[in-house]
C-alpha atoms as one frame of an Amber mdcrd trajectory, in Angstrom:
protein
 214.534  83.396  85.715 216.451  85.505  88.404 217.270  87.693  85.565 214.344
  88.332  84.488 212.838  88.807  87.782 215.629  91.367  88.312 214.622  93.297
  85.368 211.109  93.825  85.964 211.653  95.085  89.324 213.648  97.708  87.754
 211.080  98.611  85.253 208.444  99.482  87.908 210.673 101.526  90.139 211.616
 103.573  86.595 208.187 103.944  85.770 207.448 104.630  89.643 210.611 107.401
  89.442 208.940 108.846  86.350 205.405 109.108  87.651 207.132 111.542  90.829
 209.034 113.843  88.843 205.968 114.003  85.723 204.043 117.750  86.593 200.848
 117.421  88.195 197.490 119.115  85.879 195.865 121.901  87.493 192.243 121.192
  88.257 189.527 123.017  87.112 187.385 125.899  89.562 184.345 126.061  90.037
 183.555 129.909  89.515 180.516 130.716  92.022 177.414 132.854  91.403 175.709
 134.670  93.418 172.008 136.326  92.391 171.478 139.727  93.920 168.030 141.151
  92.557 165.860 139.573  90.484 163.111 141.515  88.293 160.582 141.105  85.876
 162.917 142.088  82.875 166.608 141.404  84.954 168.817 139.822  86.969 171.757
 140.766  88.873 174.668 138.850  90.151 177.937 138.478  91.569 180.854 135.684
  89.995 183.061 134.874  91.879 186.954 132.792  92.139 187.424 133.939  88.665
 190.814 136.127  87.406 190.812 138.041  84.420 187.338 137.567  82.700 184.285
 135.381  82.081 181.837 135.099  79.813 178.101 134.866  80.386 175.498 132.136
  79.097 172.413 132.429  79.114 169.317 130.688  77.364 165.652 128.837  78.293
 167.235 125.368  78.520 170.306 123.690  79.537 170.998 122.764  76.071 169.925
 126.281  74.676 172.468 128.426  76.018 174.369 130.774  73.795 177.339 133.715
  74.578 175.719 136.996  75.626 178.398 139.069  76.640 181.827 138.950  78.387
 183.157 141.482  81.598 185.567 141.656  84.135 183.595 143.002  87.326 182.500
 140.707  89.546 178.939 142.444  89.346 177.322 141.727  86.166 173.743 141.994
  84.917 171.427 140.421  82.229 168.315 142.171  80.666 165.658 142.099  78.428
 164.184 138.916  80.181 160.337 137.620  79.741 158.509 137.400  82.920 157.095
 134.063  83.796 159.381 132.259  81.616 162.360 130.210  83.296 165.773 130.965
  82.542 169.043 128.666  82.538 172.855 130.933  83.231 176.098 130.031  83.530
 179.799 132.086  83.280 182.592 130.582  81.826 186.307 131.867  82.584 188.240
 133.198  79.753 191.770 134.235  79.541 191.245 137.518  77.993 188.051 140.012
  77.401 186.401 138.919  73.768 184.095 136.134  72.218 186.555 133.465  71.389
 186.782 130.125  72.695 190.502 130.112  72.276 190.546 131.981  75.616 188.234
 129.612  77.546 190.310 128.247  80.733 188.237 125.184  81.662 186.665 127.299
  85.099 182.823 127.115  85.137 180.398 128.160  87.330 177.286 125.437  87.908
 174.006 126.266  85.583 171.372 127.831  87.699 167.760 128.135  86.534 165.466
 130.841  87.696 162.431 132.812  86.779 162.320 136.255  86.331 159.744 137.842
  88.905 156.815 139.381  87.452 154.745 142.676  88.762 151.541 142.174  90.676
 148.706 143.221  87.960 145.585 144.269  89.586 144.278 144.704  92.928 140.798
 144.195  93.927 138.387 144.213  96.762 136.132 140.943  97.722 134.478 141.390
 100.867 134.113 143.779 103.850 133.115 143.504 107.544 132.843 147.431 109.576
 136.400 146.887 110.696 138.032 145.309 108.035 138.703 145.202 104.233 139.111
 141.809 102.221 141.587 142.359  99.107 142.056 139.505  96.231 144.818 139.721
  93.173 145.451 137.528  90.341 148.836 134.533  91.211 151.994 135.953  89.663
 153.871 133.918  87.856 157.352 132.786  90.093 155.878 134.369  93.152 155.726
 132.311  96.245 154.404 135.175  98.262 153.295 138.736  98.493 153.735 141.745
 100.387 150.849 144.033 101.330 150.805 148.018 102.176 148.434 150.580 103.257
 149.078 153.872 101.905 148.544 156.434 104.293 147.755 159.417 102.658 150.947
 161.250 102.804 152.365 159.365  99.814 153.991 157.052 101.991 153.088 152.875
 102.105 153.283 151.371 105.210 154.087 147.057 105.147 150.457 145.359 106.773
 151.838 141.743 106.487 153.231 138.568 103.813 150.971 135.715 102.813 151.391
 132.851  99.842 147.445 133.212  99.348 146.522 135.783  96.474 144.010 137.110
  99.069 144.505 139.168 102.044 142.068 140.732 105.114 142.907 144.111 106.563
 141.644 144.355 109.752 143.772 146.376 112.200 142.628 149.946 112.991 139.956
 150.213 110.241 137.174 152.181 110.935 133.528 151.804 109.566 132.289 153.290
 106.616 135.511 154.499 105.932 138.259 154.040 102.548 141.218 153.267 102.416
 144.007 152.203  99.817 146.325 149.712  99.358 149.507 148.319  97.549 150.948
 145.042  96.672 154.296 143.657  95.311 154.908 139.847  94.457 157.802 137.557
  96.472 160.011 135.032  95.348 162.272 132.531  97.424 164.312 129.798  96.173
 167.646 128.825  96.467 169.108 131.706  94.746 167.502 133.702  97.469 164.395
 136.276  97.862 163.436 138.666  95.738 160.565 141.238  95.785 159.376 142.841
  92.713 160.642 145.994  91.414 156.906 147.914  91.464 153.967 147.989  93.522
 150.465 147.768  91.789 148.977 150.919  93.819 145.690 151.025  93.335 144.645
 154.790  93.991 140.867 153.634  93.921 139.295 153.705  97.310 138.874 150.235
  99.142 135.846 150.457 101.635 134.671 149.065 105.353 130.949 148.348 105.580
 129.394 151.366 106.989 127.743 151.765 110.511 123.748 151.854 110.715 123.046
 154.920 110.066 121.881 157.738 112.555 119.798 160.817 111.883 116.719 158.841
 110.515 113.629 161.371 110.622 110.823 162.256 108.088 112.365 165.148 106.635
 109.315 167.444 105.015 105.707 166.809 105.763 103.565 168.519 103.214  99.651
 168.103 104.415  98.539 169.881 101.635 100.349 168.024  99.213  99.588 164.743
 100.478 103.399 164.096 100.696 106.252 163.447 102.581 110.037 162.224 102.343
 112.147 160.751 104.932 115.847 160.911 105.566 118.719 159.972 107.128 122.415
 161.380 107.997 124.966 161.443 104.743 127.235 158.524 104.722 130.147 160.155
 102.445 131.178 156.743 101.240 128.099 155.361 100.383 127.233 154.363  96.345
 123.723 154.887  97.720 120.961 153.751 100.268 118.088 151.517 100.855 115.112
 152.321 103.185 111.899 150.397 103.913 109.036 151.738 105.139 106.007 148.903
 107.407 102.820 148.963 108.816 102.071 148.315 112.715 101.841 144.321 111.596
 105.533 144.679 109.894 104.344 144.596 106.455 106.089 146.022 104.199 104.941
 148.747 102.137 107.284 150.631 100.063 110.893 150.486  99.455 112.701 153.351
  98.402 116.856 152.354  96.143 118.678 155.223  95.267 121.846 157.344  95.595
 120.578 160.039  98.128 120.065 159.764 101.913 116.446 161.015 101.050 113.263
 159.375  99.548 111.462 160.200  96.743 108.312 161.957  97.633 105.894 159.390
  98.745 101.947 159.542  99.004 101.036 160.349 102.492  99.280 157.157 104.728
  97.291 158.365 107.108  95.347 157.238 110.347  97.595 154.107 110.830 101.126
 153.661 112.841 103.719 153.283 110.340 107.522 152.745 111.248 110.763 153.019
 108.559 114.273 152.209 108.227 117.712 153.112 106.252 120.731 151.407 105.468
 123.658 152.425 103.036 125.870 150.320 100.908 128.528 150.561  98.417 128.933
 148.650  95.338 132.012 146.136  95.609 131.272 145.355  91.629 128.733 145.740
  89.169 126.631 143.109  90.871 127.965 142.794  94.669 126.597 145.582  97.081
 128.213 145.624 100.569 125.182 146.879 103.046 125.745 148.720 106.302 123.487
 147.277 108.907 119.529 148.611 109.761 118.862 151.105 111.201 116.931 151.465
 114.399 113.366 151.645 113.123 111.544 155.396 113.414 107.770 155.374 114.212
 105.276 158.049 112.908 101.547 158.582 112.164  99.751 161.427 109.912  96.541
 161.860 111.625  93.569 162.362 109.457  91.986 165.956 109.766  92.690 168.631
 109.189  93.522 172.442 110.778  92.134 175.927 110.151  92.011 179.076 111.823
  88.761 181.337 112.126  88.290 184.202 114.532  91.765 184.183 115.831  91.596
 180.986 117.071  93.177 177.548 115.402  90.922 174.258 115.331  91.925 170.809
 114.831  89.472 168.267 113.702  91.169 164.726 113.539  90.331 160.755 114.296
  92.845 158.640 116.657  95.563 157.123 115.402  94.396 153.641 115.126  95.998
 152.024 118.697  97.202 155.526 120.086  96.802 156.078 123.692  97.536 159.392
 124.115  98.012 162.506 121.980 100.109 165.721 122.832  99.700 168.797 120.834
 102.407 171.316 120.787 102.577 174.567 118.830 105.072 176.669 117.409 105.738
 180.325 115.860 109.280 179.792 114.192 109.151 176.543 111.668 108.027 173.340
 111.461 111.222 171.535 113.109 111.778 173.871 115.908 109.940 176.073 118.848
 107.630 173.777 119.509 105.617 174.565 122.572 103.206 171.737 124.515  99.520
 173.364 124.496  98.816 172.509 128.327  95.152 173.358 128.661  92.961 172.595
 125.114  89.981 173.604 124.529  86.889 171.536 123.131  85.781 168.357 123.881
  85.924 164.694 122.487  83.346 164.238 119.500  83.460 160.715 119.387  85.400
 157.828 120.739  87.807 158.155 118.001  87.840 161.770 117.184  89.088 164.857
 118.110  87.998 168.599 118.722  90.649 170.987 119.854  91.051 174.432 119.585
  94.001 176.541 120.298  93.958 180.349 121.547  97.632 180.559 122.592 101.354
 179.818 122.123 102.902 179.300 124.768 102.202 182.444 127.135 100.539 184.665
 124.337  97.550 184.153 122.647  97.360 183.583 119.072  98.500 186.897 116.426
  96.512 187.949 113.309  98.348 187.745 110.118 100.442 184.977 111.696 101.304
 181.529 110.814 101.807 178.807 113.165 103.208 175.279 113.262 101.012 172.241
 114.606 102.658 169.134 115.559 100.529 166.521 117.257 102.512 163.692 119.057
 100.581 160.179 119.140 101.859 157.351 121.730 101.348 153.685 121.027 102.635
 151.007 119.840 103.927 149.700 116.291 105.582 146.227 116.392 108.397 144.786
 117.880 110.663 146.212 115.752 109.813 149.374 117.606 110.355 148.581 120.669
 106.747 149.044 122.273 106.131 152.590 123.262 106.917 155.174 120.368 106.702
 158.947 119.733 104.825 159.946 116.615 104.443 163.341 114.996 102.728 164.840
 112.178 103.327 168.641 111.825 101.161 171.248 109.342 101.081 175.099 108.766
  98.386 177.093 109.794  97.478 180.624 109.167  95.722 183.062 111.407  94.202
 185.396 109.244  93.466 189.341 109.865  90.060 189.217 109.822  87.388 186.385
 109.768
């Protein structure tokens, strides 16, 4: 028994013995990959711990991988990718440049999955305030964010902000009824790291604040022989076209005027009666979404009803009241019919009725009235039209009158 006990102790120290001279195995390294762009068609990275050469895998599952080329840089690139779709890669070590397995060493890297990045596709504009611009895209496929530009005319894109929504409001140092254009390009972050993609969409096509009210409102041209008249307001370069409204004293409306000029159609004269109008522009977002500018301020005029001739070098006016006027001021002019107007101080004639009126001119200004001469008659009417009008307003009608040679 002491034998045997003897002998087995001498086994395991032999076997002991042999286990610390036997060579150690080498064990495998894992090579390390490191993405440095990522595109909508490529992706470039960076192996690392490897010696010699590797091979690349590459393939839309784990399982699906197959040999795509071999190199020896540590920079190495992969092409022809399908945006949107997700990818699985991995590099293998091999002992020398080529195909065959025979040269595999055992070194891999991990498999890493990613998603090529793909190109923003359209750009579009969803709302508007005076100082700021609302702009809306369609979700890219991989993107977890996206950057927004401004372009600023001199073919240079300026970065406005990041966001994760696929919408985006512009509102710092916007002007009103002004354009502007924009760019985007999509984000991705992961683990592999982030990535912006390789082209803007630049949308060349103007993007639009909503326009101030506009200014300038007037009646343009007052025909009285013609029984017509057309109203206008100040050009809004921007603007797809305009809307303007035209009321009676009691804010009814009366006519509406849609159309791409700053000036009405010629409308049917109204006469006798306080009347007050309005403009605003807009431009057209889409083919059903207009984006208005707001009202403006409304104008108040009257036509009165007569009418003005000359006879013996003299001009008389024969008119009714403006219905609610309080006061009328005639002026008279030698130049046009927007400009030299001169207020007749002392008229001649004498009030008809309680609502009518018999005036007759023999001067302008200083001089008395010129054969073979045509003057300008504006009569100015004060009263009131509504509280959109704020009370008290200025109304003038305007008409041509000739003072012929003889008569």
């Amino acid at each position: 028994m002491k034998k045997y006990f003897s002998k087995a102790i001498l086994c395991f120290a032999l076997a002991m013995l042999v286990l610390a001279v036997a060579p150690k195995s080498k064990a495998a390294t894992n090579l390390g990959i490191t993405v440095t762009d990522l595109t909508s068609s490529k992706i470039n990275f960076n192996v690392e711990n490897f010696s010699g050469y590797y091979q690349v895998y590459l393939g839309t599952s784990p399982q699906a991988m197959v040999y795509k080329n071999y190199s020896w840089n540590a920079s190495c690139s992969q092409s022809g990718l399908t945006p949107g779709t997700t990818y699985y890669l991995q590099v293998k070590e091999s002992s020398k440049s080529g195909t065959s397995t025979t040269y595999l060493t055992g070194n891999v890297s991990p498999v890493i999955s990613f998603q090529p990045l793909e190109d923003p596709t359209d750009l579009y504009q969803t709302g508007a305030t005076k100082n700021s611009i609302t702009l809306s895209w369609t979700a890219v496929r991989g993107a977890t964010s996206y950057k927004i530009y401004i372009y600023n005319g001199s073919d240079n894109l300026y970065e406005l902000g990041e966001t994760s929504s696929t919408q985006y409001t512009v509102n710092t140092n916007l002007n009103p009824g002004s354009a502007y254009s924009f760019a985007i390009r999509s984000v991705q972050s992961s683990q592999l790291g982030t990535f912006v993609s390789s082209n803007y969409k630049f949308e060349y096509q103007k993007f639009y604040t909503k326009a101030a009210a506009p200014t300038g409102v007037r009646v343009s041209s007052y025909y009285s022989s013609l029984n017509k008249m057309y109203f206008a307001c100040d050009p809004n370069t921007n603007a797809s076209g305009y809307q303007f409204e035209l009321r009676n004293a009691k804010n009814k409306k009366i006519r509406t005027y849609n159309g791409s000029s700053y000036s009405t159609d010629s409308m049917t004269i109204i006469r006798g009666k306080f009347m007050k109008f309005r403009f605003r522009s807009y431009f057209n977002l889409n083919d059903t979404t207009r984006i208005y500018s707001p009202w403006s301020k409304y104008k108040v005029f009257g036509v009165l009803n007569g009418k003005y001739y000359a006879a013996k070098g003299k001009i008389h006016l024969r008119m009714k009241k403006l219905n609610g006027a309080t006061k009328e001021v005639v002026q008279i002019s030698s130049v046009s019919s927007t400009a030299g107007f001169k207020t007749v101080k002392v008229l001649k004639g004498k009030t008809l009725k309680k609502k009518a009126l018999n005036y007759t001119l023999t001067k302008c200004g200083k001089s008395r009235l010129k054969r073979g001469h045509t003057y300008y008659i504006r009569v100015i009417s004060y009263g009131k039209c509504g509280k959109g009008a704020k009370g008290k307003s200025p109304v003038s009608s305007s008409a041509s009158v000739y003072v012929p040679m003889y008569s």
